[in-house]
């Protein structure tokens, strides 16, 4: 009965949109689309983000028919970003659905981003009918081969009967161990062809959540011993700890031991940014001086300066905890390497340290040094933030934003200076409440992440807001997703920090003078974008209106009004000085290890 209803919907859609003969669906069996939908449902998939076209229109309808939410986006890349953000937020992979050839290829950047971020994601793309392969089929492409290097698992189910098995494996693989990407290739013939319903085991098992990997007690003891003897211990909290839902355990560890901690960008909020133990404001100093670093769910890659001198003391000892043992000793040799999920490790460690009655003195030399540095750096930031002269600087903008947004908002952020400076001033006191360009430094992720976060909030945390803080260049990559937000009634507050360029731009007169000096292609600075673009007017495309801000008061008013809108997005376009800059850095931001 249920399947007949699906077939009916599918036939109507097929006729209406594709003008193909309904013959394909007239058998007594069940087709690939419905097997796929049922299988995903069975594996707990809740959200699909995608763009439909041949051959996946019916696929999307089949998804909706089984109760999966389908969000139609404007670019496959953004859909892929949305699907992976939902995976990070819920712990279950979101699905990105794409058409064949170019559709799947547009997902590749998103797949790489998820894989590099270690987030679970399942990409499903239609592909050309198998009997058109090799003879120039429509949008024919070697899709499994193209996806393989961005995935943990990439396969084309060989028959309709085997779809449930491969869906189960794809979902499980995406989540197991270090999370990542799975790809399922679905030729039109596989999707549309039917098999006898009796012969498909739609009840193909759901393995359920895997048990957590627990640490070797001897290694916990070793870690506790090293930490308790350290003079200058430091905890680094990465997004692996956020993904591993280790917040409660970590808060207890930090509160009990008074060890200072540093969150990585997306590790922010696992322990509150406002915790007295958070030493983000003395980050350089903390890394430089620590004698033992407890590294929890973060890689010693470029973001953490490879764990090497000159950013760390040459004799600094690392206790590395990760779900993926392949990660151990990659850039420096770790003193203790623990293969474990963060949560059980931290619980066991806290217990060991309490047996040792270990707690760091807040008035000891280590804390004193950090506090002094925090004070000095905070004073610099405050001075900038209190300078409200127009055009505004970044610090004044972020201080105003922070003061006016709800404190439990999910903050999405991307851009160069916008993201870097914003990270320090926009606080996260809850885990998984910051989504940004991540390990891969991908620009264009913001609107897709915001769509996913807003869908997630609507279902799980209805009163929570999503604030999407974008540089003007970053916004340009996926700006058309504003239409998606509008269509799905997602009240995302988009704040564009507009300096008219990449890193920085130029004011109108300066840009005009430069462009009139010769050939426009040779004279337009590559970092320039048009000056003072009125991005907020995009809201007028939907009969709404946005906000243009030049002053602190403008920003306050715009945020207050945007918060009142609960059924649509808003755009707050803040014009800042094209030459506004960040705090002078002690080290080049990407300090080479050889320095
Ligand atoms: P960040 O960007 O915050 O520094 P990374 O993405 O570099 O974080 O590192 C995250 C690390 O966390 C990866 O090495 C990954 O294997 C690990 N990880 C992911 N989930 C867990 C978990 N539940 N327990 C332990 N480690 C995890
Ligand atoms: Mg800019």
Coordinates of C-alpha atoms and ligand atoms in Angstrom, one line a residue:
X1 CA 0.0 0.0 0.0
X2 CA 2.7 2.4 1.1
X3 CA 4.8 1.6 -1.9
X4 CA 1.9 2.0 -4.3
X5 CA 1.4 5.5 -3.0
X6 CA 5.1 6.3 -3.6
X7 CA 4.9 4.8 -7.1
X8 CA 1.8 7.0 -7.8
X9 CA 3.6 10.2 -6.7
X10 CA 6.6 9.2 -8.7
X11 CA 4.6 8.6 -11.8
X12 CA 2.9 11.9 -11.6
X13 CA 6.2 13.7 -11.1
X14 CA 7.9 11.7 -13.8
X15 CA 5.2 12.7 -16.3
X16 CA 5.0 16.3 -15.2
X17 CA 8.7 17.1 -15.1
X18 CA 10.5 14.7 -17.3
X19 CA 7.9 13.8 -19.9
X20 CA 9.0 10.3 -19.9
X21 CA 6.8 7.3 -20.4
X22 CA 5.3 6.0 -17.1
X23 CA 6.0 2.5 -18.3
X24 CA 9.2 2.3 -16.2
X25 CA 7.3 2.2 -12.9
X26 CA 4.4 0.0 -13.9
X27 CA 5.8 -3.3 -12.6
X28 CA 4.7 -5.1 -9.4
X29 CA 8.0 -4.5 -7.7
X30 CA 9.8 -1.7 -5.9
X31 CA 12.2 0.6 -7.7
X32 CA 15.7 1.7 -6.7
X33 CA 14.6 5.1 -5.6
X34 CA 12.2 3.7 -3.0
X35 CA 14.7 1.1 -1.9
X36 CA 17.2 3.9 -1.4
X37 CA 14.8 6.0 0.5
X38 CA 13.7 3.2 2.8
X39 CA 17.3 2.2 3.4
X40 CA 18.3 5.7 4.4
X41 CA 15.4 6.0 6.7
X42 CA 16.2 2.7 8.3
X43 CA 19.8 4.0 8.9
X44 CA 18.5 7.1 10.7
X45 CA 19.2 9.7 8.0
X46 CA 17.1 12.7 8.7
X47 CA 18.2 15.4 6.3
X48 CA 19.0 15.5 2.6
X49 CA 20.4 18.7 1.0
X50 CA 20.7 18.7 -2.8
X51 CA 19.7 19.9 -6.2
X52 CA 17.5 17.8 -8.3
X53 CA 17.5 17.1 -12.1
X54 CA 17.8 14.0 -14.2
X55 CA 18.0 11.3 -12.8
X56 CA 17.2 12.1 -9.2
X57 CA 13.9 14.0 -9.1
X58 CA 12.0 10.9 -8.2
X59 CA 14.7 10.1 -5.7
X60 CA 14.1 13.3 -3.8
X61 CA 10.3 12.7 -3.8
X62 CA 10.9 9.2 -2.5
X63 CA 13.0 10.6 0.3
X64 CA 10.2 13.0 1.3
X65 CA 7.6 10.2 1.1
X66 CA 9.4 8.2 3.8
X67 CA 9.7 11.2 6.1
X68 CA 13.2 12.4 5.3
X69 CA 13.5 16.2 5.1
X70 CA 14.7 17.4 1.7
X71 CA 16.2 20.9 1.4
X72 CA 16.7 22.0 -2.2
X73 CA 19.7 24.3 -2.5
X74 CA 21.2 26.5 -5.3
X75 CA 24.6 25.0 -5.7
X76 CA 25.7 21.4 -5.1
X77 CA 28.8 22.7 -3.2
X78 CA 26.6 24.5 -0.7
X79 CA 24.4 21.5 -0.4
X80 CA 27.4 19.4 0.4
X81 CA 28.5 21.9 3.0
X82 CA 25.1 21.8 4.6
X83 CA 24.9 18.0 4.7
X84 CA 28.3 17.8 6.5
X85 CA 27.4 20.5 9.0
X86 CA 24.2 18.6 9.9
X87 CA 26.4 15.5 10.3
X88 CA 28.7 17.4 12.8
X89 CA 25.7 18.8 14.7
X90 CA 23.7 15.6 15.0
X91 CA 26.4 12.9 14.8
X92 CA 24.5 11.2 12.0
X93 CA 25.5 11.8 8.4
X94 CA 23.5 14.2 6.4
X95 CA 23.0 13.3 2.7
X96 CA 24.0 15.5 -0.2
X97 CA 22.0 14.5 -3.3
X98 CA 23.3 15.6 -6.7
X99 CA 22.7 14.9 -10.4
X100 CA 25.2 13.2 -12.6
X101 CA 28.5 14.5 -14.0
X102 CA 28.8 18.2 -13.2
X103 CA 26.4 17.8 -10.2
X104 CA 28.7 15.3 -8.6
X105 CA 31.8 17.2 -9.6
X106 CA 30.5 20.3 -7.9
X107 CA 30.3 18.3 -4.7
X108 CA 34.0 17.4 -4.7
X109 CA 35.1 20.5 -2.8
X110 CA 32.5 19.8 -0.2
X111 CA 33.6 16.2 0.1
X112 CA 37.2 17.2 0.5
X113 CA 36.2 19.7 3.2
X114 CA 34.2 17.1 5.1
X115 CA 37.0 14.5 4.8
X116 CA 39.7 17.0 6.0
X117 CA 37.4 18.2 8.8
X118 CA 36.7 14.6 9.9
X119 CA 32.9 15.1 9.6
X120 CA 30.5 12.4 8.6
X121 CA 28.8 12.9 5.2
X122 CA 27.1 10.7 2.6
X123 CA 27.0 11.9 -1.0
X124 CA 24.6 10.3 -3.3
X125 CA 24.6 11.2 -7.0
X126 CA 22.6 9.9 -9.9
X127 CA 24.7 8.8 -12.9
X128 CA 24.0 8.1 -16.5
X129 CA 22.0 4.9 -17.4
X130 CA 24.4 1.9 -17.5
X131 CA 23.4 1.1 -21.1
X132 CA 24.6 4.6 -22.1
X133 CA 28.0 4.2 -20.5
X134 CA 31.0 4.3 -22.9
X135 CA 28.9 5.7 -25.8
X136 CA 28.7 9.3 -24.6
X137 CA 25.7 9.1 -22.3
X138 CA 24.2 12.4 -20.9
X139 CA 26.5 13.7 -18.2
X140 CA 28.5 10.5 -18.2
X141 CA 31.5 10.6 -15.9
X142 CA 33.6 8.2 -13.9
X143 CA 31.9 9.2 -10.7
X144 CA 33.1 6.5 -8.4
X145 CA 36.7 6.9 -9.5
X146 CA 36.4 10.7 -9.2
X147 CA 35.0 10.5 -5.6
X148 CA 37.3 7.8 -4.3
X149 CA 40.2 10.0 -3.1
X150 CA 37.8 12.3 -1.1
X151 CA 36.0 9.4 0.6
X152 CA 36.4 6.5 3.0
X153 CA 34.0 4.5 1.0
X154 CA 32.9 4.9 -2.7
X155 CA 30.8 2.4 -4.4
X156 CA 28.0 1.8 -7.0
X157 CA 25.6 -0.8 -5.6
X158 CA 25.7 -3.5 -8.2
X159 CA 21.9 -4.2 -8.0
X160 CA 18.7 -2.9 -6.4
X161 CA 18.8 -5.8 -4.0
X162 CA 22.2 -4.7 -2.7
X163 CA 21.2 -1.0 -2.1
X164 CA 20.2 -1.6 1.6
X165 CA 23.6 -3.3 2.3
X166 CA 25.6 -0.5 0.7
X167 CA 23.5 2.3 2.4
X168 CA 24.1 0.6 5.8
X169 CA 27.8 0.3 5.1
X170 CA 28.1 3.9 3.8
X171 CA 26.4 5.4 6.9
X172 CA 28.4 3.2 9.3
X173 CA 31.7 3.9 7.5
X174 CA 31.1 7.7 7.5
X175 CA 30.7 7.6 11.3
X176 CA 33.1 4.9 12.4
X177 CA 36.5 5.7 13.8
X178 CA 37.6 9.0 12.4
X179 CA 34.4 10.3 10.7
X180 CA 34.5 11.1 7.0
X181 CA 32.8 10.8 3.6
X182 CA 31.0 8.0 1.8
X183 CA 29.8 8.1 -1.7
X184 CA 27.0 6.1 -3.4
X185 CA 26.7 6.1 -7.2
X186 CA 23.2 5.5 -8.5
X187 CA 22.9 5.1 -12.3
X188 CA 19.5 6.0 -13.7
X189 CA 18.9 2.4 -14.5
X190 CA 19.5 1.3 -10.9
X191 CA 17.2 4.1 -9.6
X192 CA 14.3 3.5 -12.0
X193 CA 14.5 -0.3 -12.5
X194 CA 12.3 -2.5 -10.3
X195 CA 12.8 -5.7 -8.5
X196 CA 10.4 -8.0 -6.7
X197 CA 9.7 -6.4 -3.4
X198 CA 9.7 -9.7 -1.6
X199 CA 13.3 -10.3 -2.6
X200 CA 14.7 -7.0 -1.2
X201 CA 15.7 -7.2 2.5
X202 CA 14.6 -3.7 3.4
X203 CA 15.0 -4.9 6.9
X204 CA 18.7 -4.9 6.3
X205 CA 20.2 -4.4 9.8
X206 CA 20.9 -1.1 11.5
X207 CA 24.1 -1.7 13.5
X208 CA 23.2 1.2 15.8
X209 CA 25.8 3.4 17.5
X210 CA 29.2 1.8 17.8
X211 CA 30.6 1.5 21.3
X212 CA 33.2 4.1 22.3
X213 CA 36.9 3.2 22.2
X214 CA 38.2 3.2 25.8
X215 CA 41.8 4.0 26.8
X216 CA 44.4 1.6 28.1
X217 CA 44.5 2.3 31.9
X218 CA 48.3 2.2 31.9
X219 CA 48.4 5.1 29.4
X220 CA 45.9 7.1 31.4
X221 CA 48.2 6.6 34.4
X222 CA 51.2 7.7 32.4
X223 CA 49.3 10.8 31.2
X224 CA 48.2 11.6 34.7
X225 CA 51.7 11.2 36.0
X226 CA 53.2 13.5 33.3
X227 CA 50.5 16.2 33.8
X228 CA 50.8 16.2 37.6
X229 CA 54.5 16.7 37.4
X230 CA 54.3 19.4 34.8
X231 CA 55.1 23.0 35.8
X232 CA 53.3 24.5 32.9
X233 CA 50.6 22.1 31.6
X234 CA 48.2 23.1 28.9
X235 CA 45.1 21.4 27.5
X236 CA 44.2 21.9 23.8
X237 CA 40.6 21.2 23.0
X238 CA 39.9 20.3 19.3
X239 CA 36.8 19.8 17.3
X240 CA 37.3 16.0 17.8
X241 CA 36.3 16.7 21.4
X242 CA 33.3 18.6 20.2
X243 CA 32.3 15.9 17.8
X244 CA 32.9 13.3 20.5
X245 CA 30.4 15.1 22.9
X246 CA 33.1 15.3 25.5
X247 CA 31.9 18.6 26.9
X248 CA 30.7 17.5 30.3
X249 CA 33.9 15.4 31.0
X250 CA 36.2 18.2 29.8
X251 CA 34.5 20.9 31.9
X252 CA 35.0 18.7 34.9
X253 CA 38.7 18.1 34.1
X254 CA 39.4 21.8 33.7
X255 CA 37.4 22.9 36.7
X256 CA 38.9 20.3 39.0
X257 CA 42.5 20.7 37.9
X258 CA 42.6 24.4 37.0
X259 CA 44.8 23.5 34.1
X260 CA 44.6 26.3 31.5
X261 CA 43.1 25.4 28.2
X262 CA 43.1 26.6 24.6
X263 CA 40.3 25.7 22.2
X264 CA 41.0 25.4 18.5
X265 CA 38.5 27.4 16.4
X266 CA 35.8 24.8 16.3
X267 CA 36.8 23.4 19.7
X268 CA 35.4 26.7 21.1
X269 CA 32.5 26.2 23.5
X270 CA 33.3 22.6 24.5
X271 CA 34.5 24.3 27.7
X272 CA 33.0 27.8 27.8
X273 CA 35.1 30.6 26.3
X274 CA 34.2 32.6 29.4
X275 CA 35.7 29.9 31.7
X276 CA 38.4 31.5 33.9
X277 CA 40.7 28.6 32.6
X278 CA 40.4 29.7 29.0
X279 CA 43.6 31.3 27.9
X280 CA 42.8 32.2 24.3
X281 CA 43.8 35.8 25.0
X282 CA 47.3 34.5 25.8
X283 CA 47.4 31.9 23.0
X284 CA 50.9 32.5 21.7
X285 CA 52.4 32.6 25.2
X286 CA 50.6 29.5 26.3
X287 CA 51.8 27.5 23.4
X288 CA 55.3 28.9 23.6
X289 CA 55.8 28.2 27.3
X290 CA 53.9 25.0 28.0
X291 CA 56.0 22.0 29.2
X292 CA 53.3 19.4 28.8
X293 CA 50.4 19.7 26.3
X294 CA 47.4 17.5 26.5
X295 CA 46.0 17.4 23.0
X296 CA 42.4 16.3 22.8
X297 CA 40.9 15.7 19.4
X298 CA 43.0 18.1 17.5
X299 CA 45.8 17.5 14.9
X300 CA 49.2 19.2 15.1
X301 CA 48.7 20.6 11.6
X302 CA 49.1 24.2 10.4
X303 CA 46.4 25.4 12.8
X304 CA 48.5 24.3 15.7
X305 CA 51.8 25.3 14.1
X306 CA 52.8 21.6 13.7
X307 CA 53.5 21.3 17.4
X308 CA 57.0 22.5 16.6
X309 CA 59.5 25.1 17.6
X310 CA 59.5 28.2 17.5
X311 CA 55.8 28.2 18.4
X312 CA 56.4 25.5 21.1
X313 CA 59.2 24.9 23.6
X314 CA 61.6 22.5 22.0
X315 CA 61.3 20.1 24.9
X316 CA 57.5 20.4 25.3
X317 CA 56.0 16.9 25.9
X318 CA 52.8 16.0 24.1
X319 CA 50.0 13.7 25.4
X320 CA 48.0 13.0 22.2
X321 CA 44.6 11.5 22.4
X322 CA 42.8 10.6 19.2
X323 CA 40.3 8.1 17.8
X324 CA 42.6 7.6 14.8
X325 CA 46.0 6.1 15.7
X326 CA 47.3 6.9 12.3
X327 CA 47.4 10.5 13.5
X328 CA 50.0 9.7 16.3
X329 CA 53.5 11.2 16.1
X330 CA 52.8 12.8 12.7
X331 CA 54.7 16.1 13.1
X332 CA 56.4 15.6 16.4
X333 CA 56.8 12.5 18.5
X334 CA 54.2 12.3 21.3
X335 CA 55.4 11.3 24.8
X336 CA 52.1 9.5 25.4
X337 CA 49.8 8.5 22.6
X338 CA 46.4 7.2 23.6
X339 CA 44.0 5.6 21.2
X340 CA 40.7 6.4 22.6
X341 CA 37.5 8.4 22.3
X342 CA 38.0 11.7 24.1
X343 CA 35.1 11.3 26.5
X344 CA 36.1 8.1 28.3
X345 CA 39.7 9.1 28.3
X346 CA 39.0 12.5 29.9
X347 CA 36.7 10.8 32.5
X348 CA 39.4 8.3 33.4
X349 CA 42.1 11.0 33.5
X350 CA 40.1 13.2 35.8
X351 CA 39.6 10.3 38.1
X352 CA 43.4 9.5 38.2
X353 CA 44.3 13.1 38.8
X354 CA 41.8 13.4 41.7
X355 CA 43.4 10.3 43.3
X356 CA 46.6 12.2 43.0
X357 CA 44.9 15.3 44.5
X358 CA 46.3 17.3 41.6
X359 CA 45.1 20.8 41.2
X360 CA 47.2 23.7 39.7
X361 CA 47.7 26.8 41.8
X362 CA 46.0 29.8 40.2
X363 CA 48.6 32.1 41.9
X364 CA 51.6 30.1 40.8
X365 CA 54.1 31.4 38.2
X366 CA 52.5 29.7 35.2
X367 CA 49.1 31.2 35.8
X368 CA 50.6 34.6 36.7
X369 CA 52.5 34.8 33.5
X370 CA 49.4 33.8 31.5
X371 CA 47.2 36.3 33.3
X372 CA 49.5 39.2 32.7
X373 CA 49.6 38.4 29.0
X374 CA 45.8 38.0 28.8
X375 CA 45.5 41.4 30.5
X376 CA 47.8 43.1 28.0
X377 CA 46.2 41.5 25.0
X378 CA 42.7 42.2 26.2
X379 CA 43.6 45.9 26.7
X380 CA 44.8 46.2 23.1
X381 CA 41.6 44.6 21.8
X382 CA 39.4 46.8 24.1
X383 CA 41.1 50.0 22.9
X384 CA 40.4 49.1 19.3
X385 CA 36.9 48.0 20.1
X386 CA 36.1 51.2 21.9
X387 CA 37.2 53.2 18.9
X388 CA 33.8 53.8 17.2
X389 CA 35.0 56.2 14.5
X390 CA 33.5 55.7 11.1
X391 CA 34.3 53.8 9.0
X392 CA 34.4 51.2 11.7
X393 CA 37.2 48.8 12.4
X394 CA 36.7 45.0 12.9
X395 CA 37.0 45.1 16.7
X396 CA 34.3 47.7 17.2
X397 CA 32.0 45.7 14.9
X398 CA 32.5 42.4 16.7
X399 CA 32.2 43.9 20.1
X400 CA 28.8 45.4 19.1
X401 CA 27.7 42.1 17.5
X402 CA 28.7 40.1 20.6
X403 CA 26.8 42.5 22.9
X404 CA 23.6 42.2 20.9
X405 CA 23.2 38.6 19.8
X406 CA 21.6 35.9 22.0
X407 CA 24.5 34.3 23.9
X408 CA 23.5 30.8 23.0
X409 CA 23.5 31.4 19.2
X410 CA 25.2 29.1 16.7
X411 CA 27.8 31.2 15.1
X412 CA 28.8 30.5 11.5
X413 CA 31.8 32.4 10.3
X414 CA 34.1 32.7 7.3
X415 CA 36.3 35.2 5.7
X416 CA 39.9 36.1 6.4
X417 CA 40.1 38.9 8.9
X418 CA 36.4 38.6 9.6
X419 CA 36.8 35.0 10.8
X420 CA 40.2 35.5 12.5
X421 CA 39.3 38.6 14.5
X422 CA 35.7 37.5 15.1
X423 CA 37.0 34.3 16.7
X424 CA 38.4 36.2 19.6
X425 CA 35.4 38.5 20.1
X426 CA 32.4 36.3 19.3
X427 CA 32.2 33.9 22.3
X428 CA 31.0 30.4 22.4
X429 CA 29.9 28.9 25.7
X430 CA 28.3 25.8 24.2
X431 CA 29.8 23.0 22.2
X432 CA 29.3 22.7 18.4
X433 CA 28.1 26.3 18.3
X434 CA 30.8 27.5 16.0
X435 CA 31.1 26.4 12.3
X436 CA 33.8 28.0 10.2
X437 CA 36.2 27.5 7.3
X438 CA 37.8 24.7 9.3
X439 CA 40.9 22.7 8.7
X440 CA 40.7 23.1 5.0
X441 CA 40.2 26.9 5.2
X442 CA 37.4 26.6 2.7
X443 CA 35.6 29.8 1.7
X444 CA 32.0 29.6 0.7
X445 CA 31.0 27.2 3.5
X446 CA 29.0 29.8 5.5
X447 CA 25.6 30.0 3.9
X448 CA 25.4 26.2 3.5
X449 CA 26.4 25.6 7.1
X450 CA 23.9 28.2 8.2
X451 CA 21.1 26.5 6.3
X452 CA 22.0 23.2 8.1
X453 CA 22.3 24.8 11.5
X454 CA 18.9 26.6 11.1
X455 CA 17.2 23.3 10.0
X456 CA 18.8 21.6 13.0
X457 CA 17.7 24.4 15.4
X458 CA 14.2 24.3 14.1
X459 CA 13.9 20.6 14.9
X460 CA 16.1 20.3 18.0
X461 CA 16.6 23.7 19.6
X462 CA 13.7 25.8 18.4
X463 CA 14.5 29.1 20.2
X464 CA 18.1 29.2 19.2
X465 CA 19.4 31.6 16.5
X466 CA 22.0 31.1 13.8
X467 CA 24.2 34.1 13.2
X468 CA 26.2 33.9 10.0
X469 CA 29.1 36.3 10.1
X470 CA 30.6 36.6 6.6
X471 CA 33.4 38.6 5.0
X472 CA 32.1 40.2 1.8
X473 CA 34.3 38.1 -0.4
X474 CA 33.4 34.9 1.5
X475 CA 29.7 35.7 1.2
X476 CA 30.0 36.0 -2.6
X477 CA 30.9 32.3 -3.0
X478 CA 27.5 31.0 -1.9
X479 CA 25.4 34.2 -1.5
X480 CA 22.5 32.8 -3.5
X481 CA 21.6 30.4 -0.7
X482 CA 19.8 33.3 0.8
X483 CA 17.0 32.2 -1.5
X484 CA 17.1 28.8 0.1
X485 CA 16.9 30.3 3.6
X486 CA 13.9 32.3 2.4
X487 CA 12.1 29.4 0.8
X488 CA 12.6 27.2 3.9
X489 CA 11.7 30.1 6.3
X490 CA 15.0 29.9 8.1
X491 CA 15.6 32.9 10.3
X492 CA 19.4 33.1 9.8
X493 CA 20.9 36.5 10.6
X494 CA 23.6 37.1 8.0
X495 CA 26.1 39.8 9.0
X496 CA 28.4 40.8 6.2
X497 CA 31.5 42.6 7.4
X498 CA 32.1 44.5 4.2
X499 CA 35.6 45.9 3.5
X500 CA 35.1 45.9 -0.3
X501 CA 37.7 43.3 -0.9
X502 CA 39.6 40.1 -0.2
X503 CA 41.7 40.8 2.9
X504 CA 41.0 44.4 2.1
X505 CA 39.7 46.6 -0.7
X506 CA 39.6 50.2 -1.7
X507 CA 37.2 53.1 -1.4
X508 CA 35.2 54.2 -4.4
X509 CA 37.5 57.0 -5.5
X510 CA 40.7 55.1 -5.1
X511 CA 39.3 52.1 -7.0
X512 CA 38.0 54.3 -9.8
X513 CA 41.4 56.1 -10.1
X514 CA 43.3 52.8 -10.3
X515 CA 40.9 51.3 -12.8
X516 CA 41.2 54.3 -15.1
X517 CA 45.0 54.2 -15.2
X518 CA 45.0 51.6 -18.0
X519 CA 43.6 48.3 -19.1
X520 CA 40.9 47.3 -16.5
X521 CA 42.3 43.7 -16.3
X522 CA 45.7 44.9 -15.5
X523 CA 44.8 47.8 -13.3
X524 CA 42.1 46.4 -11.0
X525 CA 43.8 45.1 -7.9
X526 CA 43.2 41.4 -7.6
X527 CA 42.1 41.9 -3.9
X528 CA 39.5 44.5 -4.8
X529 CA 35.8 43.9 -5.0
X530 CA 33.3 46.7 -6.0
X531 CA 33.2 49.3 -3.3
X532 CA 30.4 49.4 -0.8
X533 CA 28.3 46.8 -2.5
X534 CA 24.7 46.9 -1.2
X535 CA 24.4 43.2 -0.3
X536 CA 21.5 43.9 2.0
X537 CA 19.3 44.7 -1.0
X538 CA 19.2 41.0 -1.8
X539 CA 16.4 40.9 0.7
X540 CA 14.3 43.1 -1.6
X541 CA 14.3 40.2 -4.1
X542 CA 11.9 38.5 -1.6
X543 CA 9.9 41.5 -0.8
X544 CA 11.7 42.0 2.4
X545 CA 14.4 44.5 3.4
X546 CA 17.9 44.3 4.8
X547 CA 20.1 46.7 6.8
X548 CA 23.0 48.9 5.8
X549 CA 25.1 49.9 8.7
X550 CA 28.0 52.4 9.1
X551 CA 27.9 53.0 12.8
X552 CA 27.7 51.1 16.1
X553 CA 24.2 52.4 16.6
X554 CA 23.1 51.2 13.1
X555 CA 24.4 47.7 14.0
X556 CA 22.6 47.6 17.3
X557 CA 19.3 48.6 15.7
X558 CA 19.7 46.1 12.8
X559 CA 20.4 43.2 15.1
X560 CA 17.5 44.0 17.4
X561 CA 15.1 44.2 14.4
X562 CA 16.5 41.0 12.8
X563 CA 16.0 39.0 16.0
X564 CA 12.3 39.8 15.7
X565 CA 12.1 38.1 12.3
X566 CA 11.5 34.4 13.0
X567 CA 10.3 33.2 9.6
X568 CA 12.9 34.6 7.2
X569 CA 16.6 35.4 7.0
X570 CA 18.0 38.9 7.2
X571 CA 21.1 40.6 5.9
X572 CA 23.0 43.2 7.9
X573 CA 25.6 44.8 5.6
X574 CA 28.2 46.6 7.7
X575 CA 30.5 48.9 5.8
X576 CA 33.9 49.0 7.5
X577 CA 37.1 50.7 6.5
X578 CA 38.6 48.9 3.4
X579 CA 41.9 49.3 5.1
X580 CA 40.8 48.0 8.5
X581 CA 43.3 45.5 9.9
X582 CA 44.0 43.0 12.5
X583 CA 46.2 43.1 15.6
X584 CA 49.9 43.0 14.8
X585 CA 51.1 39.4 15.1
X586 CA 54.1 38.2 17.0
X587 CA 54.5 35.4 14.4
X588 CA 53.5 35.2 10.8
X589 CA 50.1 33.5 11.0
X590 CA 51.3 30.5 9.0
X591 CA 54.7 30.4 10.7
X592 CA 56.8 27.9 8.8
X593 CA 58.2 25.1 10.8
X594 CA 61.7 25.8 9.5
X595 CA 61.8 29.3 11.0
Ligands
LIG1 P1 40.9 21.1 15.2 O1 40.6 21.7 13.8 O2 39.9 21.5 16.2 O3 42.3 21.3 15.6 P2 41.2 18.5 13.9 O4 40.2 18.4 12.9 O5 42.6 18.9 13.5 O6 40.7 19.5 15.1 O7 41.4 17.2 14.7 C1 40.3 16.5 15.1 C2 40.8 15.1 15.6 O8 39.8 14.5 16.4 C3 41.1 14.2 14.4 O9 42.4 13.7 14.5 C4 40.1 13.0 14.7 O10 40.6 11.8 14.4 C5 39.8 13.2 16.2 N1 38.5 12.7 16.6 C6 37.3 12.8 16.0 N2 36.3 12.3 16.8 C7 36.9 11.9 17.9 C8 36.5 11.3 19.1 N3 35.2 11.0 19.3 N4 37.4 10.9 20.1 C9 38.7 11.1 19.8 N5 39.2 11.7 18.8 C10 38.3 12.1 17.8
LIG2 MG1 36.4 41.5 2.6

